[in-house]
XYZ file of C-alpha atoms in Angstrom:
301
model
C 0.000 0.000 0.000
C 1.337 3.403 -0.973
C 1.330 5.934 1.859
C 1.614 9.550 0.841
C 4.254 11.430 2.820
C 3.127 14.547 4.645
C 5.252 17.309 3.112
C 4.475 19.847 5.815
C 7.112 20.793 8.376
C 6.883 19.273 11.843
C 5.576 22.430 13.595
C 2.774 22.700 11.041
C 1.827 19.044 11.504
C 1.817 19.429 15.280
C -0.185 22.640 15.074
C -2.822 20.821 13.032
C -2.901 17.929 15.515
C -3.189 20.378 18.405
C -5.992 22.245 16.702
C -7.940 19.034 16.260
C -7.296 18.010 19.863
C -8.525 21.358 21.152
C -11.524 21.743 18.857
C -15.033 20.759 19.884
C -16.044 17.953 17.479
C -18.732 18.769 14.951
C -22.080 17.043 15.254
C -22.316 13.998 12.958
C -24.127 14.614 9.670
C -27.816 13.798 9.640
C -28.927 10.728 7.730
C -31.154 12.651 5.336
C -31.930 10.976 2.035
C -32.569 14.422 0.527
C -28.960 15.508 1.027
C -27.207 15.805 -2.283
C -23.783 14.352 -3.012
C -22.028 17.696 -2.580
C -23.363 18.107 0.951
C -22.400 14.544 1.822
C -18.842 15.115 0.612
C -18.634 18.352 2.595
C -19.732 16.587 5.765
C -17.193 13.810 5.176
C -14.428 16.364 4.681
C -15.411 18.183 7.853
C -15.406 14.902 9.781
C -11.900 14.109 8.514
C -10.556 17.524 9.469
C -11.885 17.053 12.999
C -10.484 13.544 13.524
C -8.199 13.324 16.525
C -4.657 12.425 15.411
C -3.301 9.419 17.307
C -0.298 8.526 15.137
C 2.588 10.724 14.039
C 5.588 9.607 11.998
C 8.510 11.986 11.730
C 10.853 9.330 10.326
C 13.886 10.464 8.307
C 13.469 14.159 9.110
C 16.934 14.719 10.570
C 17.412 18.222 9.059
C 14.393 19.483 10.984
C 15.973 18.462 14.293
C 19.140 20.463 13.681
C 21.140 22.026 15.209
C 20.054 20.781 18.643
C 19.578 17.084 17.756
C 16.984 16.963 20.545
C 13.207 16.536 20.724
C 12.671 20.102 21.917
C 10.880 20.815 18.636
C 8.051 18.548 19.790
C 7.899 19.709 23.380
C 6.550 23.198 22.873
C 3.846 23.993 25.458
C 1.188 24.689 22.826
C 1.651 21.195 21.303
C 0.901 19.366 24.553
C -2.778 18.575 23.738
C -1.666 16.762 20.571
C 1.031 14.753 22.355
C -1.421 13.557 24.965
C -3.607 11.925 22.306
C -0.837 9.989 20.584
C -0.864 6.196 20.496
C 2.110 5.806 18.123
C 5.126 8.056 17.538
C 8.043 7.436 15.180
C 11.298 9.363 15.460
C 13.156 6.857 13.294
C 16.371 8.094 11.656
C 16.055 11.691 12.872
C 19.699 12.283 13.802
C 18.803 12.562 17.470
C 21.505 12.729 20.117
C 19.407 12.993 23.269
C 15.832 12.660 24.502
C 16.415 15.126 27.318
C 13.434 17.405 27.892
C 10.860 14.631 27.913
C 11.303 14.385 31.684
C 9.978 17.940 32.162
C 6.406 16.965 31.335
C 5.054 18.376 34.588
C 6.640 21.731 33.788
C 4.912 22.168 30.404
C 1.697 24.111 30.821
C -1.423 24.103 28.744
C -2.331 27.277 26.950
C -5.268 29.015 28.557
C -5.830 29.470 32.292
C -3.532 31.102 34.807
C -0.094 29.841 35.697
C -1.399 28.905 39.132
C -4.242 26.870 37.635
C -1.914 25.141 35.202
C 0.582 24.323 37.964
C -2.160 22.565 39.921
C -3.543 20.766 36.869
C -0.360 19.512 35.170
C 2.027 18.864 38.014
C 3.717 15.499 37.450
C 1.406 14.683 34.542
C 3.174 12.674 31.810
C 3.569 14.168 28.348
C 2.607 10.918 26.593
C -0.059 9.328 28.826
C -1.592 7.214 26.037
C 1.403 6.374 23.843
C 1.620 2.656 23.094
C 4.411 2.484 20.501
C 7.634 4.501 20.333
C 10.174 4.077 17.535
C 13.553 5.761 18.055
C 15.462 3.382 15.781
C 18.418 4.313 13.601
C 19.567 7.180 15.785
C 23.150 5.943 16.322
C 24.098 8.839 18.583
C 21.519 7.840 21.189
C 23.248 6.119 24.120
C 22.344 5.249 27.706
C 23.227 8.816 28.659
C 20.636 10.141 26.200
C 17.711 9.130 28.419
C 16.695 11.358 31.347
C 16.300 9.652 34.709
C 12.494 10.000 34.738
C 12.069 8.887 31.131
C 9.894 5.908 32.064
C 7.400 8.070 33.960
C 6.406 9.870 30.766
C 5.112 6.641 29.135
C 2.666 4.941 31.544
C 0.883 3.077 28.706
C 3.837 2.135 26.488
C 3.628 -1.376 25.008
C 6.325 -1.314 22.306
C 9.719 0.356 22.126
C 11.814 0.091 18.968
C 15.475 1.000 19.436
C 17.183 -0.812 16.553
C 20.474 0.658 15.321
C 21.063 2.922 18.300
C 24.076 2.819 20.651
C 22.609 1.595 23.928
C 25.097 -0.347 26.003
C 27.022 -2.013 27.415
C 23.895 -2.724 29.486
C 20.239 -1.956 28.827
C 19.579 1.404 30.516
C 17.469 1.338 33.667
C 15.283 4.062 32.177
C 13.996 1.451 29.709
C 13.962 -1.447 32.162
C 11.682 0.594 34.404
C 8.942 0.740 31.765
C 7.001 -2.158 33.231
C 4.160 -2.163 30.694
C 6.260 -3.280 27.725
C 5.175 -6.151 25.489
C 7.715 -5.642 22.669
C 11.368 -4.616 22.983
C 13.520 -4.325 19.872
C 17.140 -3.391 20.472
C 18.994 -5.008 17.579
C 22.413 -3.772 16.498
C 23.179 -1.721 19.559
C 26.271 -1.957 21.789
C 25.073 -4.420 24.405
C 27.980 -6.507 25.701
C 28.742 -9.315 28.124
C 25.853 -10.448 30.367
C 22.262 -9.460 29.706
C 20.558 -8.020 32.786
C 19.614 -11.062 34.883
C 16.544 -9.349 36.386
C 14.663 -9.411 33.074
C 11.766 -11.766 33.702
C 12.195 -11.498 37.480
C 11.963 -7.768 38.178
C 11.667 -6.171 34.754
C 9.489 -6.634 31.661
C 7.309 -9.353 33.148
C 4.668 -9.056 30.390
C 7.094 -9.280 27.478
C 5.867 -10.923 24.258
C 8.757 -10.138 21.898
C 12.415 -9.635 22.799
C 14.770 -8.885 19.903
C 18.435 -8.318 20.744
C 20.112 -9.470 17.526
C 23.455 -8.093 16.443
C 24.983 -7.230 19.810
C 27.907 -8.738 21.733
C 26.077 -10.591 24.476
C 27.943 -13.533 26.010
C 25.363 -14.600 28.617
C 21.652 -14.394 29.334
C 19.894 -14.970 32.656
C 17.382 -17.629 33.687
C 14.737 -14.924 34.139
C 13.882 -15.204 30.445
C 12.622 -18.686 31.214
C 10.045 -17.156 33.575
C 8.371 -14.949 30.963
C 4.974 -16.624 30.687
C 3.783 -14.396 27.840
C 6.948 -14.583 25.700
C 6.199 -15.529 22.088
C 9.330 -14.560 20.123
C 12.972 -14.524 21.234
C 15.625 -13.156 18.863
C 19.273 -13.444 19.935
C 20.976 -13.867 16.577
C 24.508 -12.634 15.887
C 25.729 -12.375 19.447
C 28.579 -14.198 21.215
C 26.586 -16.650 23.312
C 28.528 -19.803 24.178
C 25.750 -21.488 26.129
C 22.134 -21.021 27.122
C 20.966 -21.603 30.714
C 19.233 -24.965 31.184
C 16.001 -23.224 32.182
C 15.870 -21.027 29.066
C 13.450 -21.567 27.592
C 11.400 -23.452 30.144
C 7.951 -24.893 30.624
C 6.909 -21.472 31.904
C 7.346 -20.154 28.346
C 4.194 -21.936 27.243
C 3.355 -19.388 24.550
C 6.792 -19.348 22.958
C 6.550 -20.057 19.224
C 9.914 -18.911 17.833
C 13.492 -18.917 19.117
C 16.340 -17.637 16.967
C 19.893 -18.274 18.195
C 21.672 -18.278 14.834
C 25.251 -17.064 14.426
C 26.438 -17.382 18.009
C 29.143 -19.607 19.506
C 26.954 -22.338 20.938
C 28.580 -25.764 21.245
C 25.655 -27.571 22.891
C 22.017 -27.884 21.959
C 20.016 -25.729 24.432
C 18.351 -28.265 26.752
C 15.534 -25.875 27.539
C 14.176 -26.133 24.015
C 12.773 -29.538 24.935
C 10.993 -28.148 28.005
C 8.795 -25.442 26.484
C 5.639 -27.476 26.055
C 5.787 -29.545 29.247
C 3.734 -26.999 31.174
C 0.802 -25.726 29.125
C -1.703 -22.947 29.572
C -4.859 -24.709 28.479
C -6.353 -23.501 25.241
C -3.931 -20.555 25.096
C -0.856 -22.785 24.890
C 1.115 -22.571 21.650
C 3.674 -25.148 20.581
C 7.190 -24.000 19.763
C 7.170 -23.963 15.974
C 10.424 -22.356 14.847
C 13.964 -22.805 16.151
C 17.013 -21.406 14.363
C 20.479 -22.585 15.391
C 22.487 -22.281 12.177
C 25.878 -20.619 12.318
C 26.896 -22.160 15.657
C 29.353 -24.911 16.639
C 26.806 -27.515 17.678
C 28.072 -30.975 16.663
C 25.049 -33.063 17.586
C 21.448 -32.698 18.735
């Protein structure tokens, strides 16, 4: 499907989204068989112009984020109503260096009302209360230091975070680990090294469905992954794993349907792969269907 790119500049797009968010919706057109086609088309156009915008993609707009290489362009006080309605936001390949400023959500005031009223209304309120998907992929200058300490508090509803081709590492930043609502984490081709955080599955990301950490330099993973009861897809290709814990995956991973461990340094067949379906979840249980182990040093199964 061909999607027409919005040629407007980011401030103009945000101004439009803010206008729609702030406007009182028009009453729906009456179902009158006497209305002519012209009137029907006018009503449809008016409805479209009043639709609340819940998805914004600013992918590959790096020049518009210069010279600051920050998200300050988005965080203008008058754009706040639009940001609060967003379900999906893409900042893919925008040349970003930092996400600093997002943590000041409680300090951004709505237009209208007195400063005192706004202080009482917006104190500690997140900027993105409804956002479910955030894509910050292919911003190679984004590192652990790029995330403010209260980053997680600005995304209370976030389900998916896409961070492919960034420079997070050597460990996953706590600011991401502390987003406890996540179902999908994609962090392929970053700079993760050595041991993966062992609290994943024990303290962090307990509702994870998809974990994709391909193309890093991980040498170990923890047994907590074997406790993720909702996990469906596990991607750990192109790392430096020499072995997989016996309890990864485990019978607790009853919904796991794909495991990809290609291009590591494994010498033994992961024992846990035989355990996945021993503990089911009734009708919701899904058999492990795909396992990829090519590019390792496994001699026998």
